[in-house]
Amino acid sequence: MTLTVATTTEQLPAAARPAHAARRDPRAEPWLVRAFIIGFAVLFLSLFVVLPLLLVFSSALSKGIGFYLAALNDPEAWAAIRLTLITAVISVGLNLVFGVAAAWAIAKFEFRGKTFLVTLIDLPFSVSPVISGLVFVLLFGAQGFFGPWLMAHDIHILFAMPAIVLATTFVTFPFVARELIPLMQEQGSLEEEAAISLGASGWRTFWLVTLPNIKWGLLYGVLLCNARAMGEFGAVSVVSGHIRGETNTMPLLVEILYNEYQTVGAFAIASLLALLALITLIAKTVLEGQIVEGQQSRDD
Amino acid sequence: MTIEVRNIVKQFGAFKALDNVDLRVETGELVALLGPSGSGKTTLLRIIAGLDWPDSGAVSFDGEDALARGAGERHVGFVFQHYALFRHMSVFENVAFGLRVQPRAVRKDEATIRARVKELLDLVQLDWLANRYPNQLSGGQRQRIALARALAIEPRILLLDEPFGALDAKVRKELRKWLRSLHEEIHVTSIFVTHDQEEALEVANRVVVMDKGRIEQIGTPGDVYDEPATAFVHGFIGESVMLPVDVSDGRIRLGGEVLDLESREAPSGPSKLFIRRHDISIGPAGSGALQGAVKRVRAFGPTQRADIVLHAAGEDTLIEIDAPREGVLKAGDIVGLQPRRYRIFAA
């Protein structure tokens, strides 16, 4: 319908067009309404997103660039950055493998308890991160389930890197799986069947057919997973023990410095996290474009 | 390569997709599995390919147990209804796929692979598309590439699942002819699934008609059309008029009225009388075995089609028949109808 209307308008000479041609689009709102809605959205975004972001950077640089760099060059800051990066690499790696395996199982096979598995994958999203952290305290703490055994064997999990990695992995594990399940379900398993009937092994089918088809979705999931892994506060805070220079991740260090009135230090670290967020956003936008393109090539 | 399928049973939950199916396909044949959706034809094809497994029964190729091998070891070329081309690979790489994934010991060198792919693309007359991607091709081109890809592994058997189902009518007709001549050229034992009777009758040497997980009839296209074995086959293939009748003492009754037709030793009981739409002669009122009133007449290609209401013992039955174009039928006429040929099956 819209198409017919558009062509007739084009055929008319400009003078013959009705004065309120713009209003002929049934979806167009009056100018005032549009201005108000757009203005409100811009105002809201500036107030709640752009302004705080600017504030982070301006506070970090409030005493000059030298002070900012010095704050970042602090050994404690370095330790936090290192821990955060290691934690992110391990948990993103684990969730990459887990997410692909889970999505593969859910999208390509029928089995009992499938809905339950899907619900289970969503669990970390629905549970407060503090609870997620607490679970590990209850498991590995001195009074916890494995506590006495771990103590007897002198293995440190709680208040050490292993617990931080575990908590981060737990909190971030839905990202990759959630991104891939609908994608793989939509793609179905016909291409895999074709590959197998042509003599490819399961392993080669995965590398040559499945993986190339999901690569953009997978990257997208990894990106979000990474952003969350680096920024996770609640769960990590519960299991970290806040040992300075040892078990503080970047978000934890921000809190500590802030509480100690070291504003520049706190905001310097925070600016790094904010920068990560910006990079993530840009990469996300690019990837979304790629995913849409991939879908279009399937549709026609 | 002969294919033998024995006592295949396959159940999906409570639904019996295949119920004791037996089938033998001889070397070089081109067989059509024809049936409505849900008749089990695709399931049977997938079991032969190794993409599905039967609950019980046996499949053998040249007497050798095929179920002992996985899909990749059966050397079966499979063509999917929706092509299933690898969307991230060029046409060339799609066709080369089966050659590239061969075990290292038997894999051919790059030059041989290239030559073979070129040869296959020539065979399907699409060599000029080698560098395109699947989404840049039309449906008919995609299906021909899918066929070339399946042929690349030099399959012993070619299986095609509704190969032309997703194409428009004109392309479908072209590809049908093309498949027929391709089969004459390469002569690989082939089975294709279709719900389109015209396609099955035109392309296949033999047609296997399936319904509800069972084989209703196996025969040449001529057999299944002229000598349908069951009521289902008569109703499914070709256009028929079906009248619910009762047979007793060698007489046929429609709604209690005796029809002037021989019962030809049909067993007594409720039955179905089938007449091909074009096997009915139209005469003046009072003549023929059936009487009816013309409701509507439509021109339809070389013939015209008439809706006729039969009055039989107070009950009206609407039938559709083919009438010669030059006939002077018009709505409201009362006519006598005489079946030239008909069949009776127990209901």
XYZ file of C-alpha atoms in Angstrom, chain A residues 62 64 112 170 187 210 277:
7
model
C 41.025 17.200 37.238
C 46.255 17.314 35.228
C 14.939 -34.588 27.671
C 29.454 -17.959 36.821
C 20.098 -21.706 10.948
C 29.136 -24.393 11.800
C 32.759 0.286 27.621
